[in-house]
Each structure stands twice: as C-alpha cells, then as structure tokens.
Amino acid sequence: MVAAAAAAGATTSLPGAAAADTAAGVSRGHTYHVATWGADRADGTAAHPLRTIGRCSELVRPGDTCLVHRGRYRERVAPPSGTKDAPITIAAYGDGTVTVDGTKTVTGWRDAGDGLVATDVDLPLDPSENALFVDGERAMEGRWPNSGPDPLNPSWAVAERTSTDQHIDDPDLPAGDFTGATVHLWAGSNPWSQQTGTVTATAPGALDFKGGNYRCTPLCMGDQNYRNYYLVGAKSTLDQPGEWYYDKDAKRLYLVPPKGGLAGHTVTAKYQSWGVDLAGSSYVTVRGLDLWGTSLRTGDTSTGVLVEGLRARYISEFSTLPMPRDDELAIPPFEGHIVAARVLGSGVQIRGSGNTLRDSDIGYSAGTGVLLRGSGNTVTNTYIHDVGWMGSYTPGIEINGSGHTVTRNTIRRTGRASIDTAWQLNGVPFHDNRIAYNDLSEAMRTSRDGSPFYVCCNLDAKGTSVDHNTVHDADGQVGYYIDNSSGNFLLHHNVAYNTGSRGTFFNGHSSVSLGNRDHNSTYGLGVSTAVRLSGATDASGTYVSNDVALAPMEISGPGDPAPVVRSNLLPPTDPGYTDARNGELWPREGSPAIDAGETVDGVTTGVRGAGPDQGAYEYGAPIWSSGCNLPGCQSRVRNDGWKATPSDGTDASAAVDGVQTTQWKGAAAQAAGQSLTLDLGTAKTFDRLSIDAGMDATGHPYGFAVSVSDDGSHWGAPVARVGGRSFTQDAVFEQRTARYLRVELTAPGEVPWAVNEIRLYADGPDAAATLQAEQATSVRGAERGDAATGVLGSGDRIGFRGVRFGAGADRLTVRLASAGCGRGCSLQLRLDAPDGRVAATLPVPDTGSTDTWEERSVALPRTVAGTHDVYLVATGGPRVAAIDWLTLRR
C-alpha cells in the first residue's frame, strides 16, 4: 500500500488525561479502567480492570470515563449519552495502541482442490460488503483482470467496440464460468458515473450482464470512447495468492493461499460495520482509538459528540454500486442518481448537529472517507486518504446540510472528489458552510469527469465560503467545479495548479449561474483555463476579480445580465510567482500583482501597502498554508529541476517539468525494455513513485519496474514491480535515498506509453521544501495561526517530524518577525529532539515589529543528511520571534 498512508496515528492520550479533562463547571465522574488482561466481573480500578469496553459502557453514567489500555478489542462500542455539562469519555489510556477491531479470525481451512483452500463460515454482512485480510493486509476479492494490492490502481479490461449496453465482447476474456459475478463498468461516451451489473451468461470471449442504469449514451458499454470494465466475485477468477471468493448460498469461503500454504498465516474476515456506534448517543468523547476493518458513526439525533485522535483503517468495503434507496434521496428518484451509490452507507459518519471530528487519520475505504450530514458539524485537522476507489460520488469528505465547518484537512488519493456535496442526497439548501484551508490532491484516480472540489447540482450556497484551499495534482477536468446551475458560492483566496483543463468552472448548464463569485484566487501550471463560466442564461450577481493566472479566462454564453469580470492579472503578464514548478505561487518582490487589486468587502482584508494585492497571497504578510499538521500530511518530494532521459532518444522533459498538461509519449508501441531515467540533481529520499498519464486513458504502461542508482551507472534489483492497466499508477517500496531512478517497461502494449508527470513521495516533509510554521507537527509556547506562529519566547519551539534531507542541506533560511528582543536572541536548529544537538544558530534581528517579516539565513557548520526530527528553538528573551516558514537546502 501507499507508504504515505502508513503514518502513525496523530494523538494518544497520556495516562489519566481523559479523567482530568473536565472543564470548569463540568462534573467530574468515575473513572473505569479497561484492559485485555482484566475481567468484566472486576470493579474497573487500575488494579482490577474490566475486560471489555462494552462492559464499561454498561456501567458509565454522565461524567464517567472509560480509560482503555493497550490491546485489540473485537467488540462493538456503543456507550450511552452523557450530558452537555457531563459528557461520557472513552479514551486510550496512553500505554500503547488501542484497536477496536471489526474482524474475526477465520479457521477450519481444508484443501479444496485446484490450488484452493476453503472453510465453511457464516459471514454476517451483505455478501457485497465482505472483506478479508491475510496477515493484516487487505486481500483482493477474486477478479479479472488481476490487479495489484492498491485498489486505487485498478487494472481494467477493455471491451471491443462490437459490445452493446448489456453485452461485452473481449477476446482476452479467459475461459471460465463467470455467471453471477459482478461486472464493474467505467464506460460510455463521457462516463461521469461508474456502474455495476451481474453477469447472466458467459461464452468464449463474451458475456451478457444485467444492471447498470441503462443510460446510453453517455453511460453504457458499446461503441463508445471508453469501454473499461473488470469482473469480481466469481470462483473462476481465483488464480493468484490472496484472492478469495465467498459462496453465499453454501456459506463457504475459498482462498488462494500464500505460496507454501496457510501454515503460519492468519486470516480474518470483517464482521462488524460499526465498531464504535454512537448512532443513539450524544455528549460522548472518543479519544485516541484505532479502528481496524470497521468504522464509527454518530446518528441523526446525535449532538455534542467529540471524536479526536482517531486512526481508522479499512473502514468500508463493497463491490457493487446499487441505486440509493428512495428514502435516501432529497429529490425524486431518477436513474442518473446511481452516482450517489453508497455515499450514505460508508465512511466515518458524523451525523446530527454540533459534533466534531478532529486531529484524526482516516484511510482506506471503498466509499466515503468522512460523511458530514446534518447541521453545525466540524471536521478539522484530519488526514483522509486512499478512499472512494469504487468510483461513485463517494469522496474524501461528503458535506450534506448547513452550518458545517471543514478546515485544515489534507485529503489525498481519492477515486473521485476530495470534497463533494451530492444534491441527490443533500437537497437544494447548502447554507452557511465554511470550507477553508484544506489541501486536496491526487483526486479523480478512477474517474475523469469531476474535480477535487465538486458541487452538484442546483445548490443554493447562501452564506457559504470556500476559501484558502489548495487543489493540485488531480486528473479530473477542474479544480473547483460548481456544476449544473448551483449558485451563491463565494470562492476566494484559493489556489489551483495541475488540475487539468480549468481551475474553476461555474457551469450554468443551459440555465442560471446566480451569485457565484471568485476573488483573489491564484492559478498555476497545469491549468488550461483559469476560470470558465458557460451555459448560463442569467449570471446575475456572478463576479470574478483579483484573480492571478498563467492561463486565460473563458466567459461564454453568459446570457443577460452578464457576470462582472475585472481587475484580473492574466497572460501575457508574468505574475512573478516564487516557484510555480513546486506550487509556491506567492508573489516575488516586484510582482505586478502587488497593490493592483480592487477592494472587495469581506474578502480583501489584511491589506499591506497602497491597496489589496491580486491573487491568494498578500505580499508582506505571512504566507498561509493549507492542510493538516499530522504525520503523513506532508509527503511530496520537491522537484528541483529533474531531468528525464528515455531509451528512445526523444525529448522527455515534459515528464518532469511540473506541468501536468504537457505530455511525453514514447516513439513506438510499448515493449519490454523501454525505459525512462530520471536525474533528480541531488539524492532525494522517497518511497512512492506516481506516473500520471493525465486525462489519457490509453497511454498508461501495462507493466513496469522501478530501480534506483547513486551514480546513474550501477543499478541494483528493481525496488518495485507494477502490472496492470491503471490510469495513474503508483509504485510503492521501502524508503530509498538516491539521485537516479529508472522506470523500465516489463510488458508489451498496443500503444506508446505516455507520461504527463512523474511525482515522488515519502512520509514526512522534504527539507528543501518550504516548511510552513503553522504546519509544524508540534508547537510549544506560542499560538499556531493560519499563516505563522505567535511570538516564541526563550525555550519555546516548533518541530517537524521525519524531515527528509536526502543528500544533505547546509543552509537554514527562516522568515521571521521580531521587535524589542535585543542582542543575544537567536533560533537554534536542533535535530532529533528539542534538546538534541545544535545544527545551527541563527541570530534574530529586530525587524521593527512582530508583523514585519524578513528572511534570514545561516550556513550549517556541517551538512545534515538522512531523516531527522527538526526543531527550531528560541533563545535569549521572552519575545524572540514569530516564525512564518523555514527551508533547509544546499
């Protein structure tokens, strides 16, 4: 799986912390201890703990606490309600990981012939929602064509053009009986939805199926632009270790065992959908728990629930995409609403009103990452990743209702959108929501029609603000997509780069686009059109100003009245970005955007100089950042000007130029041995390579290996091998530090391979990147703002966990502000611990005020290489400096 997703959970409670967490006016209740070595007949003291969280849940009353010691708890946790002044708390004690596990061990395996083993077991979930794990790794349900372990890198088969809406012709289809299997379709002239059906008959090279939504075109198999499909859930697909099939009629589970057999291996199956079930609970705090193979939910009447420090893995699993139930729809049923399949039945669910999810790590879901439904709920500082791989409208965060707050989240690697609101489920009102400071990337992994931030349709967003978000490196059509006549969306101070054809799109869709606004946004590389408004018969109140872009705007068919479009900085003027290749789009000194904007009430605040700047960043102010500050939230490797050399001698600079809309394509059809070699300029540390083929659904490599080298001449064995026909493909391997990297094809293909961009990732930040102080893993002694810290006094510090130096850094640069500290104030760069060795000391100047920012640098006496925790520690006075950002480079 993706290494970035393996980061440890963000929050663990200290011993006794939950019991001491009562605020003034909140009654202090009784504390019970729970431990795997306890007994439910015990009194729940630290010396005589209870055995199960369930027993503790039976005993607690408002104000009480269950402190849970390290261990794995295979049970359903469903505490009663507390009260506003006396919540009930379920919290990790702090002596190790506490896991609520929704799986059970499967035993009784016997030989079943044909290289299979089987056992008779009654799995309680719907057959389409079963999940199996071998030695703690997700096992793939039997499928054709075979696919690797990452469900966001699916291998697709491609049907012949002779196929029809309920029939597939494919000469590559292997012999076997697939009757009853699920066929997953991504097909049509413009497939904005994926569908599933059931195979009804098979023949050599052909099959019939029933299902989908019969919408031809644009969503059907046949003589279409896209004819992608795969099969899952048939015994005849079992042909590689780890694949499984459940015969629901015979209640028999089949498995292809690991090489050497099952001896010494553990198999578990999912038994519990909701390991922490708060559907009937209010005023409950859940702190520091892990979830495995199960999820958490609140209910429609829940209020006052706080979930923090949650680490959830494999929260939802399913293999079919049924139409939502009629009672789940906010508008009359219609076949096109299949796009909303499973949105309401998957993910970590925060329903009700006034509930909060924060400081958490949510990963691996076939469907939604987090569902926000009701009113006045909050999701903040949470890392959400590897979700929505079935390709319906299940996003990283689904927002339904009004008054919600979604801030400071990092959402990465989603099948479709990062943040979505589905009108089929939401209804027309979408009022007073705040969606801000979120970082959305690597979206649209299993689809193309959509965007990281997606709104559909006809929503009235009165009072809603979408601001200070960053979208990038996504394979949809748009960055911020306000689709099909939705109105009253206020977008401002947003950033988009490498999002495909458009940065922001207000789609009137032959109707209206009312009250939509985009102010002070910044659009970088990999965006063909900065802002598009089209198809609106009436654009009253729609207003675009103060935007900065490297691409033009497209305002077509706006109707009467037309939108207001003015005071934007567009080509051919160079906006003077700091480093567009790496998404650092704030203006340099002398940028024409400085002081060139118009005043927009409620938007252009915090002005420096003679007037507002154009774009998302105000020159002279701290540089704001987006995303969470937990481990895993920062992972991209900085591109310092990489070079790519293909074996066919063509110019491959487009593969590493930082521009997703440019493409390198091989000179001939794919063949084993073709290669692309990257020179990173200096050694970098990485554990994931992503090959992005952009919107091209045909140019992906059919198989490749990745090798690394220190000198570009001596190459060891490949560190990863990837097969299949996924649109965007990842190779994941143990962390390496190297200057050179080679991608070599291992399989033939019908067309040349295409690369729009190669990106590298690893856990933790790249030292050469700009490390934003407000994104520090830890801050002590100062407030963490939206764009900087408050003033650090002597002994105060900020820290970044797992910073990757690669071949090394020998210079520290800090952007800081200070006033009145006097001589002797400094910032110490310490490694590995707050009191670790001092790698450099940076004298702090008096900049004139704590709101006047300067960049100061100092050489490191010794080059720092490898991976280190990094701390910047203030010394010399009670008010040393406020910190905006720092870099560590050569």
Coordinates of C-alpha atoms in Angstrom, one line a residue, residues 5-410:
A5 CA -0.8 6.3 4.3
A6 CA 1.1 4.2 6.9
A7 CA 1.9 7.1 9.2
A8 CA 1.2 6.6 12.8
G9 CA -1.9 8.0 14.4
A10 CA -1.7 11.6 15.4
T11 CA -2.9 11.6 19.0
T12 CA -2.6 9.4 22.0
S13 CA -3.8 10.2 25.5
L14 CA -1.4 10.4 28.4
P15 CA -2.2 8.2 31.4
G16 CA -5.2 9.6 33.2
A17 CA -5.6 12.5 30.7
A18 CA -9.2 11.8 30.0
A19 CA -10.2 11.8 33.6
A20 CA -8.5 15.1 34.1
D21 CA -10.1 16.7 31.0
T22 CA -13.1 18.2 32.9
A23 CA -13.5 21.9 32.4
A24 CA -14.8 24.4 34.9
G25 CA -18.5 23.7 35.5
V26 CA -18.3 20.1 34.2
S27 CA -18.9 17.5 36.8
R28 CA -16.1 15.0 37.5
G29 CA -17.3 11.5 37.4
H30 CA -16.0 8.0 38.0
T31 CA -13.1 6.5 36.0
Y32 CA -13.1 2.9 35.0
H33 CA -10.1 1.0 33.5
V34 CA -10.4 -1.5 30.7
A35 CA -7.6 -3.9 29.7
T36 CA -7.4 -7.2 27.8
W37 CA -6.0 -8.8 30.9
G38 CA -8.9 -7.7 33.0
A39 CA -12.3 -9.3 33.8
D40 CA -15.8 -8.0 33.4
R41 CA -16.6 -9.1 36.9
A42 CA -13.9 -6.8 38.3
D43 CA -14.5 -3.3 39.8
G44 CA -12.8 -1.4 37.0
T45 CA -10.0 0.0 39.0
A46 CA -6.5 0.4 37.7
A47 CA -5.5 -2.7 39.7
H48 CA -8.6 -4.7 38.7
P49 CA -9.6 -3.5 35.2
L50 CA -12.6 -4.6 33.2
R51 CA -12.1 -6.8 30.2
T52 CA -14.3 -5.2 27.6
I53 CA -15.2 -1.6 26.6
G54 CA -18.7 -2.9 26.2
R55 CA -18.9 -3.7 29.9
C56 CA -17.6 -0.3 30.8
S57 CA -20.2 1.2 28.5
E58 CA -22.9 -0.5 30.6
L59 CA -21.5 1.0 33.8
V60 CA -20.8 4.6 32.9
R61 CA -23.1 7.4 33.6
P62 CA -22.8 11.1 32.6
G63 CA -19.4 12.5 33.6
D64 CA -17.8 9.0 33.8
T65 CA -14.7 7.8 31.8
C66 CA -13.5 4.5 30.3
L67 CA -9.7 4.5 30.2
V68 CA -8.7 1.7 27.8
H69 CA -5.3 0.1 28.0
R70 CA -3.3 -1.1 25.0
G71 CA -4.6 -4.1 23.1
R72 CA -7.1 -5.3 20.4
Y73 CA -10.8 -5.3 21.3
R74 CA -13.0 -7.2 19.0
E75 CA -16.4 -5.8 20.0
R76 CA -18.9 -3.1 19.3
V77 CA -18.6 0.0 21.4
A78 CA -21.9 1.8 22.0
P79 CA -21.8 4.0 25.1
P80 CA -24.9 5.8 26.4
S81 CA -25.3 9.5 26.2
G82 CA -23.7 11.9 28.6
T83 CA -25.0 15.5 29.1
K84 CA -23.7 18.8 28.0
D85 CA -22.0 19.5 31.3
A86 CA -21.0 15.9 32.0
P87 CA -20.0 14.0 28.8
I88 CA -19.1 10.4 28.8
T89 CA -15.5 9.7 27.7
I90 CA -14.0 6.6 26.0
A91 CA -10.2 7.2 25.7
A92 CA -7.0 5.4 25.2
Y93 CA -5.0 5.3 28.4
G94 CA -1.7 6.1 26.7
D95 CA 0.3 2.9 27.3
G96 CA 0.1 1.7 23.7
T97 CA -2.3 1.3 20.8
V98 CA -5.9 0.6 21.5
T99 CA -7.6 -1.0 18.5
V100 CA -11.3 -1.6 18.1
D101 CA -11.2 -4.5 15.5
G102 CA -14.2 -5.3 13.4
T103 CA -12.8 -8.6 12.1
K104 CA -12.6 -12.1 13.5
T105 CA -10.2 -14.9 12.8
V106 CA -11.3 -17.5 10.2
T107 CA -10.2 -21.1 10.9
G108 CA -11.0 -24.6 9.7
W109 CA -9.3 -24.4 6.4
R110 CA -9.1 -27.5 4.3
D111 CA -7.8 -28.4 0.8
A112 CA -10.5 -27.6 -1.9
G113 CA -8.6 -28.7 -5.0
D114 CA -7.3 -26.7 -7.9
G115 CA -4.8 -24.9 -5.6
L116 CA -7.5 -23.6 -3.3
V117 CA -8.4 -23.9 0.4
A118 CA -11.9 -23.5 1.8
T119 CA -13.8 -23.3 5.1
D120 CA -17.4 -23.2 6.0
V121 CA -18.3 -19.9 7.7
D122 CA -21.3 -17.7 8.0
L123 CA -20.2 -14.2 7.3
P124 CA -22.9 -11.9 8.7
L125 CA -22.5 -8.9 6.3
D126 CA -24.2 -8.4 3.0
P127 CA -22.0 -10.5 0.5
S128 CA -21.1 -7.4 -1.4
E129 CA -19.6 -5.9 1.8
N130 CA -17.4 -8.7 2.8
A131 CA -13.7 -8.1 3.4
L132 CA -10.8 -10.5 4.1
F133 CA -7.3 -9.8 5.5
V134 CA -4.3 -12.1 5.4
D135 CA -1.6 -11.3 8.0
G136 CA -3.1 -7.9 8.4
E137 CA -3.1 -6.9 4.8
R138 CA -6.3 -6.5 2.7
A139 CA -6.8 -9.5 0.5
M140 CA -8.3 -8.9 -3.0
E141 CA -11.6 -10.5 -3.9
G142 CA -11.1 -12.7 -6.9
R143 CA -11.2 -10.6 -10.0
W144 CA -10.2 -10.4 -13.7
P145 CA -8.0 -9.0 -14.9
N146 CA -5.7 -9.4 -11.9
S147 CA -4.8 -6.2 -10.1
G148 CA -2.2 -5.3 -7.5
P149 CA -2.9 -4.7 -3.8
D150 CA -3.7 -1.0 -4.3
P151 CA -7.4 -0.6 -5.1
L152 CA -6.8 2.9 -6.4
N153 CA -4.5 1.4 -9.1
P154 CA -7.2 -0.9 -10.7
S155 CA -6.4 -3.0 -13.7
W156 CA -9.1 -2.5 -16.4
A157 CA -10.1 -4.7 -19.3
V158 CA -11.2 -3.0 -22.5
A159 CA -14.2 -4.4 -24.4
E160 CA -14.4 -4.5 -28.1
R161 CA -16.5 -1.9 -30.0
T162 CA -18.9 -4.6 -31.0
S163 CA -20.1 -4.7 -27.4
T164 CA -23.6 -3.4 -26.6
D165 CA -25.2 -1.9 -23.5
Q166 CA -25.7 -5.3 -21.8
H167 CA -23.1 -7.4 -23.7
I168 CA -19.3 -7.5 -23.7
D169 CA -17.1 -8.8 -26.5
D170 CA -13.5 -9.3 -25.4
P171 CA -11.2 -11.9 -27.0
D172 CA -8.9 -11.6 -23.9
L173 CA -11.6 -12.8 -21.6
P174 CA -10.4 -16.1 -20.2
A175 CA -12.3 -19.3 -20.3
G176 CA -14.5 -20.0 -17.3
D177 CA -18.0 -19.6 -15.9
F178 CA -18.5 -16.0 -14.7
T179 CA -22.2 -16.3 -14.2
G180 CA -23.3 -14.4 -11.1
A181 CA -20.1 -12.3 -11.0
T182 CA -20.2 -8.5 -10.6
V183 CA -19.1 -6.6 -13.7
H184 CA -17.8 -3.1 -12.8
L185 CA -18.1 -0.6 -15.7
W186 CA -16.4 2.7 -16.4
A187 CA -17.7 3.1 -19.9
G188 CA -19.6 5.4 -22.2
S189 CA -19.0 8.5 -24.4
N190 CA -18.5 10.7 -21.3
P191 CA -18.7 8.4 -18.3
W192 CA -19.5 10.6 -15.3
S193 CA -20.6 7.6 -13.3
Q194 CA -19.4 4.1 -12.7
Q195 CA -21.8 1.2 -12.6
T196 CA -22.1 -2.4 -11.6
G197 CA -24.1 -5.2 -13.0
T198 CA -24.5 -9.0 -12.7
V199 CA -23.2 -11.5 -15.3
T200 CA -26.0 -13.6 -16.6
A201 CA -24.3 -15.7 -19.2
T202 CA -20.7 -16.4 -20.5
A203 CA -19.3 -17.8 -23.7
P204 CA -15.7 -17.8 -25.1
G205 CA -14.7 -14.1 -25.5
A206 CA -18.1 -12.8 -24.5
L207 CA -20.5 -12.3 -21.6
D208 CA -24.0 -10.9 -21.0
F209 CA -24.9 -8.9 -18.0
K210 CA -27.9 -7.2 -16.4
G211 CA -27.6 -4.0 -14.5
G212 CA -26.1 -0.6 -14.7
N213 CA -28.6 2.2 -15.3
Y214 CA -29.2 1.6 -19.0
R215 CA -28.3 5.3 -19.8
C216 CA -27.0 5.1 -23.3
T217 CA -25.3 7.4 -24.0
P218 CA -23.2 8.6 -22.2
L219 CA -23.1 5.8 -19.6
C220 CA -23.1 2.4 -21.2
M221 CA -20.9 -0.3 -22.8
G222 CA -20.9 -0.3 -26.6
D223 CA -19.2 1.5 -29.4
Q224 CA -18.1 4.3 -27.1
N225 CA -15.0 6.3 -26.3
Y226 CA -14.5 4.4 -23.0
R227 CA -15.2 0.6 -22.7
N228 CA -13.4 -0.2 -19.4
Y229 CA -14.6 -3.0 -17.1
Y230 CA -13.4 -5.7 -14.7
L231 CA -15.1 -8.8 -13.1
V232 CA -15.2 -9.6 -9.4
G233 CA -16.9 -12.2 -7.3
A234 CA -16.6 -15.5 -9.2
K235 CA -14.8 -18.7 -8.2
S236 CA -13.3 -18.9 -11.7
T237 CA -11.4 -15.7 -11.1
L238 CA -9.2 -17.2 -8.3
D239 CA -5.7 -17.5 -9.8
Q240 CA -3.2 -15.6 -7.6
P241 CA -2.3 -15.8 -3.9
G242 CA -4.6 -13.9 -1.6
E243 CA -7.6 -13.8 -3.8
W244 CA -10.9 -15.1 -2.3
Y245 CA -14.5 -15.9 -3.1
Y246 CA -17.5 -16.4 -0.9
D247 CA -20.2 -18.7 -1.9
K248 CA -23.1 -17.1 -0.1
D249 CA -25.5 -20.0 -0.8
A250 CA -23.2 -22.7 0.6
K251 CA -21.7 -20.3 3.1
R252 CA -18.2 -21.4 2.0
L253 CA -15.2 -19.2 1.8
Y254 CA -12.5 -20.1 -0.8
L255 CA -9.0 -18.7 -0.8
V256 CA -5.8 -19.0 -2.9
P257 CA -3.3 -19.5 -0.1
P258 CA 0.1 -17.8 0.1
K259 CA 2.9 -19.7 -1.5
G260 CA 3.8 -22.5 0.8
G261 CA 0.3 -22.8 2.2
L262 CA -1.6 -21.2 5.1
A263 CA 0.6 -22.6 7.9
G264 CA 1.9 -19.7 9.9
H265 CA -0.6 -17.2 8.4
T266 CA -3.6 -15.6 9.9
V267 CA -6.9 -14.9 8.0
T268 CA -9.5 -12.6 9.4
A269 CA -12.9 -11.5 7.9
K270 CA -15.0 -8.4 8.5
Y271 CA -17.9 -9.0 10.9
Q272 CA -18.7 -5.5 12.2
S273 CA -19.6 -2.4 10.1
W274 CA -19.7 0.0 13.1
G275 CA -17.1 -0.8 15.7
V276 CA -17.9 2.5 17.5
D277 CA -21.6 3.0 17.2
L278 CA -22.8 6.4 18.5
A279 CA -26.0 6.4 16.4
G280 CA -28.0 6.8 19.6
S281 CA -25.5 8.8 21.6
S282 CA -24.9 12.4 22.5
Y283 CA -22.3 14.2 24.5
V284 CA -19.7 11.5 24.2
T285 CA -16.0 12.0 23.7
V286 CA -13.9 9.3 21.9
R287 CA -10.2 9.9 22.1
G288 CA -7.1 8.2 20.8
L289 CA -8.7 5.0 19.5
D290 CA -7.6 3.0 16.4
L291 CA -10.2 1.3 14.2
W292 CA -9.4 -1.7 12.0
G293 CA -11.8 -3.2 9.5
T294 CA -14.7 -1.2 10.9
S295 CA -16.0 2.4 11.3
L296 CA -17.5 4.9 13.6
R297 CA -20.8 6.7 13.3
T298 CA -23.0 9.2 15.1
G299 CA -26.7 9.4 14.5
D300 CA -29.2 11.9 13.1
T301 CA -30.1 13.0 16.6
S302 CA -26.6 13.0 18.0
T303 CA -25.2 16.2 19.4
G304 CA -22.1 17.2 21.4
V305 CA -20.0 14.2 20.2
L306 CA -16.2 14.8 20.1
V307 CA -14.0 12.3 18.2
E308 CA -10.3 13.2 18.3
G309 CA -7.1 11.3 17.6
L310 CA -8.9 8.6 15.7
R311 CA -6.9 6.3 13.4
A312 CA -9.1 4.3 11.2
R313 CA -8.1 1.7 8.5
Y314 CA -10.3 -0.2 6.1
I315 CA -13.5 1.4 7.3
S316 CA -15.8 0.4 4.4
E317 CA -15.8 -2.3 1.8
F318 CA -18.2 -3.1 -1.0
S319 CA -18.1 -4.4 -4.6
T320 CA -21.4 -3.2 -6.0
L321 CA -23.0 0.2 -6.7
P322 CA -26.7 0.0 -6.1
M323 CA -29.1 2.9 -6.7
P324 CA -29.6 4.8 -3.4
R325 CA -32.9 4.0 -1.7
D326 CA -35.8 6.3 -2.4
D327 CA -35.9 7.4 1.2
E328 CA -32.2 8.5 1.0
L329 CA -32.9 10.9 -1.9
A330 CA -33.7 14.5 -1.3
I331 CA -35.3 14.8 -4.8
P332 CA -37.5 12.4 -6.9
P333 CA -35.7 9.1 -7.9
F334 CA -34.0 9.1 -11.3
E335 CA -31.7 6.6 -12.8
G336 CA -28.8 9.1 -13.0
H337 CA -28.7 9.1 -9.2
I338 CA -26.6 5.9 -9.3
V339 CA -23.7 8.3 -9.0
A340 CA -24.6 8.7 -5.3
A341 CA -24.4 4.9 -4.6
R342 CA -23.0 4.1 -1.1
V343 CA -22.4 7.7 -0.1
L344 CA -24.6 7.5 3.0
G345 CA -23.7 3.9 3.9
S346 CA -19.9 4.2 4.1
G347 CA -17.1 6.1 5.8
V348 CA -16.7 7.6 9.2
Q349 CA -20.1 9.3 9.7
I350 CA -20.6 12.5 11.6
R351 CA -24.3 13.0 11.5
G352 CA -26.6 15.1 13.7
S353 CA -25.7 18.6 14.9
G354 CA -22.8 20.1 16.8
N355 CA -20.5 17.1 16.6
T356 CA -16.7 17.3 15.9
L357 CA -14.1 15.1 14.3
R358 CA -10.5 16.4 14.7
D359 CA -6.8 15.5 14.7
S360 CA -7.5 12.1 13.1
D361 CA -6.2 9.9 10.3
I362 CA -8.8 8.1 8.2
G363 CA -7.6 5.8 5.4
Y364 CA -8.8 3.0 3.1
S365 CA -12.5 2.9 2.1
A366 CA -14.2 1.7 -0.9
G367 CA -16.6 4.6 -0.4
T368 CA -16.7 7.8 1.6
G369 CA -13.9 8.9 3.9
V370 CA -15.9 11.1 6.2
L371 CA -19.7 11.8 5.8
L372 CA -20.8 15.2 7.3
R373 CA -24.6 15.3 7.4
G374 CA -27.0 17.4 9.5
S375 CA -26.0 20.9 10.7
G376 CA -23.2 22.6 12.5
N377 CA -20.8 19.7 12.5
T378 CA -17.0 20.1 12.2
V379 CA -14.1 18.2 10.6
T380 CA -10.7 19.8 11.2
N381 CA -7.0 18.9 11.1
T382 CA -7.7 15.4 9.8
Y383 CA -5.7 13.4 7.2
I384 CA -8.0 11.5 4.8
H385 CA -6.6 9.3 2.1
D386 CA -7.0 6.2 -0.1
V387 CA -10.8 6.3 -0.3
G388 CA -13.6 6.1 -2.8
W389 CA -11.9 3.5 -5.0
M390 CA -15.2 2.2 -6.4
G391 CA -15.5 5.5 -8.3
S392 CA -19.0 6.7 -7.4
Y393 CA -19.6 10.1 -5.8
T394 CA -18.1 8.8 -2.5
P395 CA -15.4 11.5 -1.7
G396 CA -12.9 12.2 0.9
I397 CA -15.4 14.3 2.7
E398 CA -19.1 14.4 1.8
I399 CA -20.9 17.5 3.0
N400 CA -24.7 17.5 3.3
G401 CA -26.6 20.1 5.2
S402 CA -25.8 23.6 6.5
G403 CA -23.6 25.4 9.1
H404 CA -20.7 22.9 8.8
T405 CA -17.0 23.7 9.3
V406 CA -14.4 21.8 7.2
T407 CA -11.0 23.2 7.8
R408 CA -7.3 22.3 7.8
N409 CA -7.7 18.9 6.3
T410 CA -5.4 17.1 3.9

